[in-house]
Tab-separated table of C-alpha atoms in Angstrom:
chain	number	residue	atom	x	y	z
G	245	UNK	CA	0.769	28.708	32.135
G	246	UNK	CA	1.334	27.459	28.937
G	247	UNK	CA	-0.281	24.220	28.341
G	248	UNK	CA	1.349	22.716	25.415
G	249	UNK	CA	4.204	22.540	27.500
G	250	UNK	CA	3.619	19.652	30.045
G	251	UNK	CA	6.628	19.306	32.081
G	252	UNK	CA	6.240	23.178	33.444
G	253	UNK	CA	2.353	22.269	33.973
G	254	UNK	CA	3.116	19.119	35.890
G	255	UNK	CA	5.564	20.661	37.724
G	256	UNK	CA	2.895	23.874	38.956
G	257	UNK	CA	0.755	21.222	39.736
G	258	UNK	CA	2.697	19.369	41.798
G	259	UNK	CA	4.309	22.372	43.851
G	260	UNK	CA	0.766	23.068	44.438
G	261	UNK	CA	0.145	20.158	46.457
G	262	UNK	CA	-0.031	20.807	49.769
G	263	UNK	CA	-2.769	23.934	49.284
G	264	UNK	CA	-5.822	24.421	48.443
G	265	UNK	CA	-6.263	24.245	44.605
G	266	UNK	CA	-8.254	26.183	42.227
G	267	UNK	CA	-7.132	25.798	38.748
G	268	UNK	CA	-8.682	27.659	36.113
G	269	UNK	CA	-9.180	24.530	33.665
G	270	UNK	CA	-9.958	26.146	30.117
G	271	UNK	CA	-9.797	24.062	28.004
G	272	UNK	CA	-9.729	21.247	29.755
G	273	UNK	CA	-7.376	19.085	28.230
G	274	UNK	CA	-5.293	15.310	28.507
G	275	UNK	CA	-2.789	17.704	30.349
G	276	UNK	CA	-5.083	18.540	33.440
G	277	UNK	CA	-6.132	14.803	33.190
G	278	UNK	CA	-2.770	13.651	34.160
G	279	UNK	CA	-2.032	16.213	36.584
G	280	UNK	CA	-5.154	15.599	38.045
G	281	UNK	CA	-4.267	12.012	38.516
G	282	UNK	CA	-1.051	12.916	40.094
G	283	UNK	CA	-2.456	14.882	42.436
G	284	UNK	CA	-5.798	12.799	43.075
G	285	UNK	CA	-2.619	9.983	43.498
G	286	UNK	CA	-0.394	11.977	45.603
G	287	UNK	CA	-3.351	13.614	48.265
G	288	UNK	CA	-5.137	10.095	48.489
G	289	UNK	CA	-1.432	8.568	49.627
G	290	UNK	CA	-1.106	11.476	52.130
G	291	UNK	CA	-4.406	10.363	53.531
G	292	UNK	CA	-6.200	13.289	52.213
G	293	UNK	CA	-8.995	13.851	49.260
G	294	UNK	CA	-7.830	16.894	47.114
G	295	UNK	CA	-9.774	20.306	47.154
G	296	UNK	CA	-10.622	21.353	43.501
G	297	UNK	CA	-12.635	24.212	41.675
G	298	UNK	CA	-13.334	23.938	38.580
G	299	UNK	CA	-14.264	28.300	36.871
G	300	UNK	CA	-15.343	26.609	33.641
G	301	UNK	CA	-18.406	24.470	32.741
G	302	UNK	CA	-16.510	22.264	30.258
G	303	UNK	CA	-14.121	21.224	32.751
G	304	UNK	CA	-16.926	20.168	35.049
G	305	UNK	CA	-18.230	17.944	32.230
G	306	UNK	CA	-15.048	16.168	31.293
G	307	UNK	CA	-14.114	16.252	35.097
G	308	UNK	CA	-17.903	14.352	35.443
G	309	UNK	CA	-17.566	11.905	32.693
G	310	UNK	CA	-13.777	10.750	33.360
G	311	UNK	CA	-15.163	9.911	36.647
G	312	UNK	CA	-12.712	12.067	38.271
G	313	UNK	CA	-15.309	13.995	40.102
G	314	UNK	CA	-15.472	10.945	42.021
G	315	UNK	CA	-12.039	10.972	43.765
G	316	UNK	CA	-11.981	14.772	44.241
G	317	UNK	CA	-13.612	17.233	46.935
G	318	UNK	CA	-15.677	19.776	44.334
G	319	UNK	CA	-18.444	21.869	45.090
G	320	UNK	CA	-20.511	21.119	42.141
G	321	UNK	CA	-23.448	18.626	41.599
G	322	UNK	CA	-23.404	16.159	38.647
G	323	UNK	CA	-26.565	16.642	36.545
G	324	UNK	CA	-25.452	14.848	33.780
G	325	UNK	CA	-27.257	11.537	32.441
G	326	UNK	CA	-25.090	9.158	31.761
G	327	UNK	CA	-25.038	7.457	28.794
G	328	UNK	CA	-23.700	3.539	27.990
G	329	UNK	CA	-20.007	3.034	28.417
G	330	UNK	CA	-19.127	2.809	24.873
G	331	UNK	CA	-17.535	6.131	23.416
G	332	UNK	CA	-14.071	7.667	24.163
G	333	UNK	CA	-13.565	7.332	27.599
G	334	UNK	CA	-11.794	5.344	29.793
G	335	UNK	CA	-12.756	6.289	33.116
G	336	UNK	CA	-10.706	7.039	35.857
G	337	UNK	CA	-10.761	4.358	38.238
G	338	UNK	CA	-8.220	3.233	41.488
G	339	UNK	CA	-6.926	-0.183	41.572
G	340	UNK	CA	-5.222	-2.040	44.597
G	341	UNK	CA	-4.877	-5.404	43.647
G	342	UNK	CA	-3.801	-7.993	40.900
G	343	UNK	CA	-7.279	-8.939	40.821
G	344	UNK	CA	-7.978	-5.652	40.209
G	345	UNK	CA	-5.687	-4.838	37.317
G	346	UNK	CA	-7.310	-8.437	36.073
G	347	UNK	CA	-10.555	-7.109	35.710
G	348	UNK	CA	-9.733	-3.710	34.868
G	349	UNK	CA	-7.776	-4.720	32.013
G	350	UNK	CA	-10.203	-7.097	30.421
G	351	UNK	CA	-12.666	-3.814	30.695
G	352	UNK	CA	-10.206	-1.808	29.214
G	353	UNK	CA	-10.131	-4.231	25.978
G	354	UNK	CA	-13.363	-4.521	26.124
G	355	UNK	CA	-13.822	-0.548	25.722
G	356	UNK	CA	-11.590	-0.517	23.218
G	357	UNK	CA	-13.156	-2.631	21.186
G	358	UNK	CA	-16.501	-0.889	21.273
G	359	UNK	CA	-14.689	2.088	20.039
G	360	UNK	CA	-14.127	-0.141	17.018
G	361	UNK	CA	-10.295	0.186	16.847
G	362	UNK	CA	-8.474	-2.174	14.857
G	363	UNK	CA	-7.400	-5.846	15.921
G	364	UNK	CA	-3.783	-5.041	16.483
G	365	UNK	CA	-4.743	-1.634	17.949
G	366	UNK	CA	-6.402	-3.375	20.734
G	367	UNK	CA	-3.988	-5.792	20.958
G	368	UNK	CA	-1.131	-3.938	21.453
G	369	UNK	CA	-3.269	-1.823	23.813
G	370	UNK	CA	-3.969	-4.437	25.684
G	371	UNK	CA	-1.102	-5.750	25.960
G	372	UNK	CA	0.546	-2.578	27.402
G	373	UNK	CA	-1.582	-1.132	30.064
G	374	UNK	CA	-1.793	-4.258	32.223
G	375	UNK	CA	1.533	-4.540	32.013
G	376	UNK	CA	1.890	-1.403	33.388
G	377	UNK	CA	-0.771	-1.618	35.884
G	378	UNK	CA	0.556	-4.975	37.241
G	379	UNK	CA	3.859	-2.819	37.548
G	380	UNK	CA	2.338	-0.598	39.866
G	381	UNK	CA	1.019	-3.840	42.132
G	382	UNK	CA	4.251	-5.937	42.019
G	383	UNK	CA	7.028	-2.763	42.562
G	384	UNK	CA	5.299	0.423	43.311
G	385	UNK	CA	4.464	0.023	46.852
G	386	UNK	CA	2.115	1.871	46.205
G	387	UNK	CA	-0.141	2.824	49.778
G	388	UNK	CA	-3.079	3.625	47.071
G	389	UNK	CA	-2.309	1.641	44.876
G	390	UNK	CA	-3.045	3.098	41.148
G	391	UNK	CA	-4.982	5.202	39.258
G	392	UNK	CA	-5.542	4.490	35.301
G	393	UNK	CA	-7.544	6.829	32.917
G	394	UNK	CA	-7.886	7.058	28.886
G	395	UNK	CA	-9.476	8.774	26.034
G	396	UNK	CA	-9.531	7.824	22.690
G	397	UNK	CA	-9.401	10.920	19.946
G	398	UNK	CA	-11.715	9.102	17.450
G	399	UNK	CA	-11.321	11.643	14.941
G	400	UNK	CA	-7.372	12.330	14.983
G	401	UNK	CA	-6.314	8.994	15.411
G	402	UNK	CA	-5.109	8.354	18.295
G	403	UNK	CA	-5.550	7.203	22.322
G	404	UNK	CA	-4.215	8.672	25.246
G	405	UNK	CA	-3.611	7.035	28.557
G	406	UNK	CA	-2.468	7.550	31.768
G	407	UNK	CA	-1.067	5.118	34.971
G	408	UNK	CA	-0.036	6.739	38.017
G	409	UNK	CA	1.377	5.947	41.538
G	410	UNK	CA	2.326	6.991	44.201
G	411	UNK	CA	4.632	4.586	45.700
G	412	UNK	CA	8.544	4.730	45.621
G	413	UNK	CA	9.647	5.231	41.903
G	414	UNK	CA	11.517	3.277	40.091
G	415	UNK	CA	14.616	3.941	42.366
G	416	UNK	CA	13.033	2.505	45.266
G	417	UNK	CA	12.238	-0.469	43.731
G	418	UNK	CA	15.413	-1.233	42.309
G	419	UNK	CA	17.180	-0.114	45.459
G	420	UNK	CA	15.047	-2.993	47.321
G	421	UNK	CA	16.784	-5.383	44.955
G	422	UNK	CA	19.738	-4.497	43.549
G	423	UNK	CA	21.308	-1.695	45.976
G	424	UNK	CA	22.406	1.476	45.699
G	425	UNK	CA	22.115	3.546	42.232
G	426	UNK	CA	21.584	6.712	40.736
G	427	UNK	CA	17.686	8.260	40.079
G	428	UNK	CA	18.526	8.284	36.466
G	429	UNK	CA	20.119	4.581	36.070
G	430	UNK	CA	17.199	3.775	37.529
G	431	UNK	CA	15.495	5.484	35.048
G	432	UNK	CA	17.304	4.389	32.178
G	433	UNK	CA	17.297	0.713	33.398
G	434	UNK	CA	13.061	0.386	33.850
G	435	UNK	CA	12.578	1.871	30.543
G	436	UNK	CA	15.384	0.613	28.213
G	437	UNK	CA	16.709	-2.394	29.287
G	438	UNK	CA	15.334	-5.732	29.103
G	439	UNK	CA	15.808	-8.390	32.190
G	440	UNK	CA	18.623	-9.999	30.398
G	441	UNK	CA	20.804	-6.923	31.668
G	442	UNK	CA	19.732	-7.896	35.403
G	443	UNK	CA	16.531	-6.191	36.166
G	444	UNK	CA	14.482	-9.365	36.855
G	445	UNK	CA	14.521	-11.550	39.875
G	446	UNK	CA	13.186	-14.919	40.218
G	447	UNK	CA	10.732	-14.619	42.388
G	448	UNK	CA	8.840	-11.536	39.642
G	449	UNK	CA	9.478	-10.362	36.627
G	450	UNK	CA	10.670	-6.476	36.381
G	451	UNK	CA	12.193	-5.938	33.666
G	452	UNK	CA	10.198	-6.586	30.257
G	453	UNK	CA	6.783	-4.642	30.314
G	454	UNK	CA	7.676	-1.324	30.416
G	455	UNK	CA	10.548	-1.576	27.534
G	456	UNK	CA	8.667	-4.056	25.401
G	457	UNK	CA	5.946	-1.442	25.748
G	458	UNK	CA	7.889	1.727	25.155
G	459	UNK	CA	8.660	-0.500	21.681
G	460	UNK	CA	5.491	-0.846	20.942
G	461	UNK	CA	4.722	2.832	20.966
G	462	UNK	CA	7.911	4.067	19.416
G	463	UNK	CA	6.949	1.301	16.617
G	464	UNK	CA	3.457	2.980	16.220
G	465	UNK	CA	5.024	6.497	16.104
G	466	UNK	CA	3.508	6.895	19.782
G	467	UNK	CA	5.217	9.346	22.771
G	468	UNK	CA	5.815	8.335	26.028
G	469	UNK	CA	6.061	10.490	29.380
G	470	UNK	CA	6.998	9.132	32.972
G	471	UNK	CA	7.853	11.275	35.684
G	472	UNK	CA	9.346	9.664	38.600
G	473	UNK	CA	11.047	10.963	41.519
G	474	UNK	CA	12.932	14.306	40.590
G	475	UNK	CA	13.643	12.703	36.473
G	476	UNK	CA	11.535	12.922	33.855
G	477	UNK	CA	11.771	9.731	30.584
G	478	UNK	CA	10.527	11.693	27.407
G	479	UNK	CA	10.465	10.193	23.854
G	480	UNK	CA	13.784	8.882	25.273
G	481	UNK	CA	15.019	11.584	26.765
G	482	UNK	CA	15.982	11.302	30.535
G	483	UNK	CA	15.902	14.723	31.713
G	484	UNK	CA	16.283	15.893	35.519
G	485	UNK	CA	13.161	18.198	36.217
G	486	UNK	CA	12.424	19.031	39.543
G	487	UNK	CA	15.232	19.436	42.608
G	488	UNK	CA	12.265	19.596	45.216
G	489	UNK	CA	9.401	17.359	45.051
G	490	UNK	CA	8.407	14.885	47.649
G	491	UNK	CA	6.595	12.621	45.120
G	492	UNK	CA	8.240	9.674	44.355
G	493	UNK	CA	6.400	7.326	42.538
G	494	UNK	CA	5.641	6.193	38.933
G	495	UNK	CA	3.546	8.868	36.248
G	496	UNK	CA	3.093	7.478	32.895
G	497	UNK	CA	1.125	9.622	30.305
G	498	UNK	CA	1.069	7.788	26.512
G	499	UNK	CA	-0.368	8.353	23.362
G	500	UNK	CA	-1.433	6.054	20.956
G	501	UNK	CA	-1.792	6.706	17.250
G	502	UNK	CA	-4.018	3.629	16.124
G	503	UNK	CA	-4.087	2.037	12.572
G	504	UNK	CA	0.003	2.343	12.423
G	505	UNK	CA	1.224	-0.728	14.087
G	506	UNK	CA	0.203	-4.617	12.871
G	507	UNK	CA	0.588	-8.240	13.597
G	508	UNK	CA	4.113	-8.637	12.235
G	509	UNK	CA	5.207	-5.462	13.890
G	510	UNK	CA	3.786	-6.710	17.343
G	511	UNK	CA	5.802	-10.545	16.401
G	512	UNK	CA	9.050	-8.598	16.172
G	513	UNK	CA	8.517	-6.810	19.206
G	514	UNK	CA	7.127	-9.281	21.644
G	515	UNK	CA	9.952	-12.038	22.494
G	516	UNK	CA	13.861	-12.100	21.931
G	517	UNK	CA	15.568	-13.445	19.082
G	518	UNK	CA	16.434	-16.730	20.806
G	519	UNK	CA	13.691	-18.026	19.165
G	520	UNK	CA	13.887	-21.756	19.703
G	521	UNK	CA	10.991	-24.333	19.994
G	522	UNK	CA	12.454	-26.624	23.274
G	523	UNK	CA	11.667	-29.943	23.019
G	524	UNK	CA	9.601	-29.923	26.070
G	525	UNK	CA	6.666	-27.979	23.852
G	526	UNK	CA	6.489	-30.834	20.869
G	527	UNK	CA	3.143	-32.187	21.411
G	528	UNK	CA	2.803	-35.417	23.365
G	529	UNK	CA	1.731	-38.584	21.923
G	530	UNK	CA	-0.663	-39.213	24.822
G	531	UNK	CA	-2.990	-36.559	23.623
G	532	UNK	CA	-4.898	-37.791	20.822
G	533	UNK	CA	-5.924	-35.564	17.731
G	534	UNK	CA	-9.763	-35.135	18.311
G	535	UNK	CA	-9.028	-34.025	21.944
G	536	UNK	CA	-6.930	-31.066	20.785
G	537	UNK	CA	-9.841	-28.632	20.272
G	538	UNK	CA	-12.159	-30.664	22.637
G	539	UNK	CA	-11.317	-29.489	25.601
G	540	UNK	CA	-13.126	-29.567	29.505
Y	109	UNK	CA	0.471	-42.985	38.471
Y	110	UNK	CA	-2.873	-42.138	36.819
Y	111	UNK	CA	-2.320	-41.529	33.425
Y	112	UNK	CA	-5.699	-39.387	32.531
Y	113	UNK	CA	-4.257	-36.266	30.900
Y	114	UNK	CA	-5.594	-33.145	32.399
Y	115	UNK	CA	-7.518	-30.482	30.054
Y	116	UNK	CA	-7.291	-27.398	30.999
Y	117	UNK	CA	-8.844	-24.783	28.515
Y	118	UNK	CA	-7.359	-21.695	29.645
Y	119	UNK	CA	-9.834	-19.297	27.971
Y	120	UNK	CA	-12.721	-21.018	29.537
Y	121	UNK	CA	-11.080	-21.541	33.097
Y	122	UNK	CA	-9.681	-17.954	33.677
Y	123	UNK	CA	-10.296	-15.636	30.537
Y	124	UNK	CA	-9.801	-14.411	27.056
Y	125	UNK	CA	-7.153	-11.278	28.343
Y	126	UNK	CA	-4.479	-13.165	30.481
Y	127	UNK	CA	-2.664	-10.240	32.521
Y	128	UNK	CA	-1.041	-10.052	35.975
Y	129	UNK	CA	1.620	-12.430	36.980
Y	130	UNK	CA	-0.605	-13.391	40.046
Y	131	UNK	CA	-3.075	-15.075	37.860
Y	132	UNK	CA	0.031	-16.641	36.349
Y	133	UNK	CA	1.183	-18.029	39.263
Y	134	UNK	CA	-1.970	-19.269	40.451
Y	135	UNK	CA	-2.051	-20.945	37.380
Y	136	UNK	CA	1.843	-22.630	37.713
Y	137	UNK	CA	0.565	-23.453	40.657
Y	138	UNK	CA	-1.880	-25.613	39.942
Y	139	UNK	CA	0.234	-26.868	37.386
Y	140	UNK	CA	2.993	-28.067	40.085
Y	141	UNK	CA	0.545	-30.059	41.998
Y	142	UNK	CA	-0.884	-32.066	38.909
Y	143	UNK	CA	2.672	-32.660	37.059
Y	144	UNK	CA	4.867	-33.176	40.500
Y	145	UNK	CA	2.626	-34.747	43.049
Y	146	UNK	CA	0.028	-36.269	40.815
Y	147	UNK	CA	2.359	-36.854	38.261
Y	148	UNK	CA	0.028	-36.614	35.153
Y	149	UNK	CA	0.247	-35.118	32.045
Y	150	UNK	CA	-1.402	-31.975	31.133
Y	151	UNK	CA	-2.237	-30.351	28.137
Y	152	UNK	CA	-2.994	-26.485	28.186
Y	153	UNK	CA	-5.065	-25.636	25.916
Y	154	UNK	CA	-4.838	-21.309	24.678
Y	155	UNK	CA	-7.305	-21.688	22.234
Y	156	UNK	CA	-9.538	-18.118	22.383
Y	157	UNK	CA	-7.040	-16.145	24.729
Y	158	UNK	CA	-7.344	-13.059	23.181
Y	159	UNK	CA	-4.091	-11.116	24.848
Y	160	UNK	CA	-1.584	-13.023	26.564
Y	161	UNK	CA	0.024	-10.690	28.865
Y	162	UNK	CA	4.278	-10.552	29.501
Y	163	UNK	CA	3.477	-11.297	33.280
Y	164	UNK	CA	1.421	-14.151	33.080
Y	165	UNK	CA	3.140	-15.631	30.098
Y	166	UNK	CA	6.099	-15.452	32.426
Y	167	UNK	CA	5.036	-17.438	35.201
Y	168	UNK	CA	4.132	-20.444	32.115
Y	169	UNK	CA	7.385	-19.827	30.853
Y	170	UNK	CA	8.758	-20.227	34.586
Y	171	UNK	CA	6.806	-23.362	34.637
Y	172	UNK	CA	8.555	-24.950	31.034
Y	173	UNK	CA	12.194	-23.841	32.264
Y	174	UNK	CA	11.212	-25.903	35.484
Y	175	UNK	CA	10.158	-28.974	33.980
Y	176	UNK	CA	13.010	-29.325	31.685
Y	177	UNK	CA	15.652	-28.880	34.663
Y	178	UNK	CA	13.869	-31.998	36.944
Y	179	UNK	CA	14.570	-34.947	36.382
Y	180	UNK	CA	12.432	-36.760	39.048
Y	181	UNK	CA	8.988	-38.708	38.130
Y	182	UNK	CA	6.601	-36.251	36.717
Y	183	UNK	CA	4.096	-35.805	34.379
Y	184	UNK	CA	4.338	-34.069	30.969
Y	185	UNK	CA	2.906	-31.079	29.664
Y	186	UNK	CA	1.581	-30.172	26.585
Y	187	UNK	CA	0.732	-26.637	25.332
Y	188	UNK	CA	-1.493	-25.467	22.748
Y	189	UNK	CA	-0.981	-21.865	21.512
Y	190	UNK	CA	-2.542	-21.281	18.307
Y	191	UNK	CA	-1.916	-17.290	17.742
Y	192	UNK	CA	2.074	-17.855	16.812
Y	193	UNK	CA	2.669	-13.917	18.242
Y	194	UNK	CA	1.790	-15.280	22.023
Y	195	UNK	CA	3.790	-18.658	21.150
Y	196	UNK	CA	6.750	-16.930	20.272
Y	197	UNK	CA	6.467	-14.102	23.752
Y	198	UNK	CA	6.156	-17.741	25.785
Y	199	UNK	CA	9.066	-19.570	24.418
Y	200	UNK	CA	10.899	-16.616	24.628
Y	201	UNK	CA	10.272	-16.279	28.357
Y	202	UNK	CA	10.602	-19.943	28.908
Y	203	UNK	CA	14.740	-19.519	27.187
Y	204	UNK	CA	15.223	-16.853	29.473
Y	205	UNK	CA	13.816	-18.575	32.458
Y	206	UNK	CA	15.876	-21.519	31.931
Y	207	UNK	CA	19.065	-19.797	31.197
Y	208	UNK	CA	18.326	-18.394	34.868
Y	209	UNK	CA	17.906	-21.358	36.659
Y	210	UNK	CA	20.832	-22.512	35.662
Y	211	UNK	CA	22.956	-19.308	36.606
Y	212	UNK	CA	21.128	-19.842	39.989
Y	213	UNK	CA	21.747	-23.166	39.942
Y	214	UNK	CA	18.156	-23.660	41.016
Y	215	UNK	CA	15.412	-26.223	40.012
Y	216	UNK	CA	12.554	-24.432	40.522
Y	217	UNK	CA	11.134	-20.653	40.729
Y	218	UNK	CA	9.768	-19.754	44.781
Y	219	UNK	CA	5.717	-20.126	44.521
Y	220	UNK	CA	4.929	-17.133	46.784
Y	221	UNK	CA	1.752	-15.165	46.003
Y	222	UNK	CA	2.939	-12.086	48.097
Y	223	UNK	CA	4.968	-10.434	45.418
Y	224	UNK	CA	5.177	-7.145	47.268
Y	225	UNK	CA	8.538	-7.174	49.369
């Protein structure tokens, strides 16, 4: 299998599924991360904890200090000492809840910041993967809800993330909504067009996050890769890739490069053009001028 | 009416990283109570928020588009964003909402916490 090409190494890994797996991880790399997810995603929705073996010590290691040991059935002890949570990972962890994803992504920014990225870095950063993990809570469906991993590559530049579900895809949860369309509208709509062309409702949102972030990443020279149902979004590319797969939900792998995207950057993206102060926000007389930083 | 504006420091109260649109709308709900059946004013104070998040900024923004289509007794509501990137992501929202409401010819935006359907 040839790793540097992900789509055919996702693909293995998901027609594995329903066996027994022993992959031969050498080098273990953000590839088998985020196959790993989809699979720790997909067993854990079909009720079952998936069967790994690891033939190579580094793999262990990584598998150890992701955390993803943790969610798998392996047959080797972890006698590693664990060190403070500063460094480059982002450990694998589930999440069920908004509450959840609230936590999770203050940790996540806090993390980041101990890595010692740049202001805007972590901004945009932060910004994105709540917004994609609140996705996963408010249209996923998601029986286990998500899973949520990263690594930052200190020395080339760049951080790597990954959000997976496995609830019913972006087609599902448009279908819920807005009726019947095709697996790659569906597509096309979640990841390139805002809620102003009818993907929000009233009662959510469903319609900014994912382009806004997708933006954000193009803006920073970043790559973006979500498989869903039998489609594939790549770099912008929509791309049918599998004919046979009983997965359905939401796989999002991104990378990152830091220093590349700043504040004005991040003011373009974030909001539309209709840029108008309403009246409604002019401050009121009734608040006086010493209260305005002297708050309760 | 009492006319004792309401503080609410929104960095102290619920955190520097504002994400998920259920925090949001536990927020706008609080919000409804004080400026519809209180009827006092507010002010919301974002000093310190570190990330305001499209979800949660949403459910404010919800919140703006609603007071500026009722015209019933109510209180006011003053906001206080300093960082002008998270001012400009709320207005934004708070356009869109209102365009919305009135394509739905609507007042307000349902308050249910159980956002799965």
């Amino acid at each position: 299998m040839n790793r540097k090409n992900t789509l055919p190494y996702i693909k293995w890994a998901l027609n594995s599924m329903h066996e027994d797996l022993s992959l031969l991880y050498y080098p273990f790399d953000w590839a088998d991360i985020f196959s790993l997810s989809l699979i720790i995603s997909y067993y854990k929705a079909n009720g079952t904890t998936p069967k790994i073996e690891f033939s190579n010590e580094n793999a262990k290691k990584v598998a150890v200090r992701m955390g993803i040991k943790n969610f798998l059935d392996v047959n080797f002890e972890d006698h590693r000492t664990y060190h403070d949570s500063t460094g480059r990972f982002i450990e694998f962890k589930n999440f069920r809840t908004e509450e959840e994803v609230f936590n999770l992504g203050g940790e996540i920014v806090e993390l980041l910041r101990k890595t010692e990225l740049r202001e805007d870095d972590v901004r945009s950063l932060g910004w994105i993967i709540p917004e994609l993990m609140d996705n996963v809570i408010n249209h996923a469906c998601s029986p286990v809800g998500g899973y949520v991993c990263g690594m930052v590559y200190k020395t080339m530049g760049y951080v790597e993330f990954a959000i997976v579900d496995s609830g019913i895809g972006f087609k599902g949860s448009f279908q819920k909504r807005f009726g019947n369309l095709s697996e790659r509208e569906a597509v096309r709509r979640a990841v390139l067009e805002k809620d102003d062309a009818g993907t929000s409702d009233e009662k959510r949102g469903g319609g900014r996050g994912l382009p806004v972030s997708w933006e954000i990443l193009k803006k920073a020279g970043g790559e973006l890769l979500i498989l869903t149902g039998h489609y594939a979004f790549n770099n912008g590319e929509i791309l049918p890739i599998w004919d046979d797969n009983n997965w359905q939900g939401v796989a999002i792998r991104f990378t990152f490069p830091y220093g590349k995207i700043g504040y004005n950057d991040l003011y373009e993206l974030l909001g539309t053009p209709e840029d108008i102060l309403p009246p409604i926000y002019q401050r009121s007389g009734s608040i006086e001028e010493d209260d305005i930083f002297d708050m309760i | 009416m009492n006319s004792k504006v309401v503080k609410i420091n929104v960095a102290e109260t619920i955190g520097t990283v504002l994400t998920t649109r259920l925090r949001g709308m536990r927020l706008r709900k609080q919000l409804h109570t004080i400026l519809f059946e209180e009827k006092r004013d507010v002010f919301l104070n974002f000093s310190g928020v570190e990330i305001l998040g499209n979800s949660f900024a949403d459910e404010i923004a919800k919140l703006i588009a609603e007071l500026k289509m009722k015209n019933s007794e109510r209180g006011k509501l003053s906001i206080l964003i300093p960082d002008p990137l998270y001012k400009k992501l709320l207005l934004s929202r708070a356009v869109y909402r209102e365009k919305q409401l009135k394509r739905l010819n609507l007042e307000s935006f349902p308050l249910d916490e159980n956002l799965q359907t």
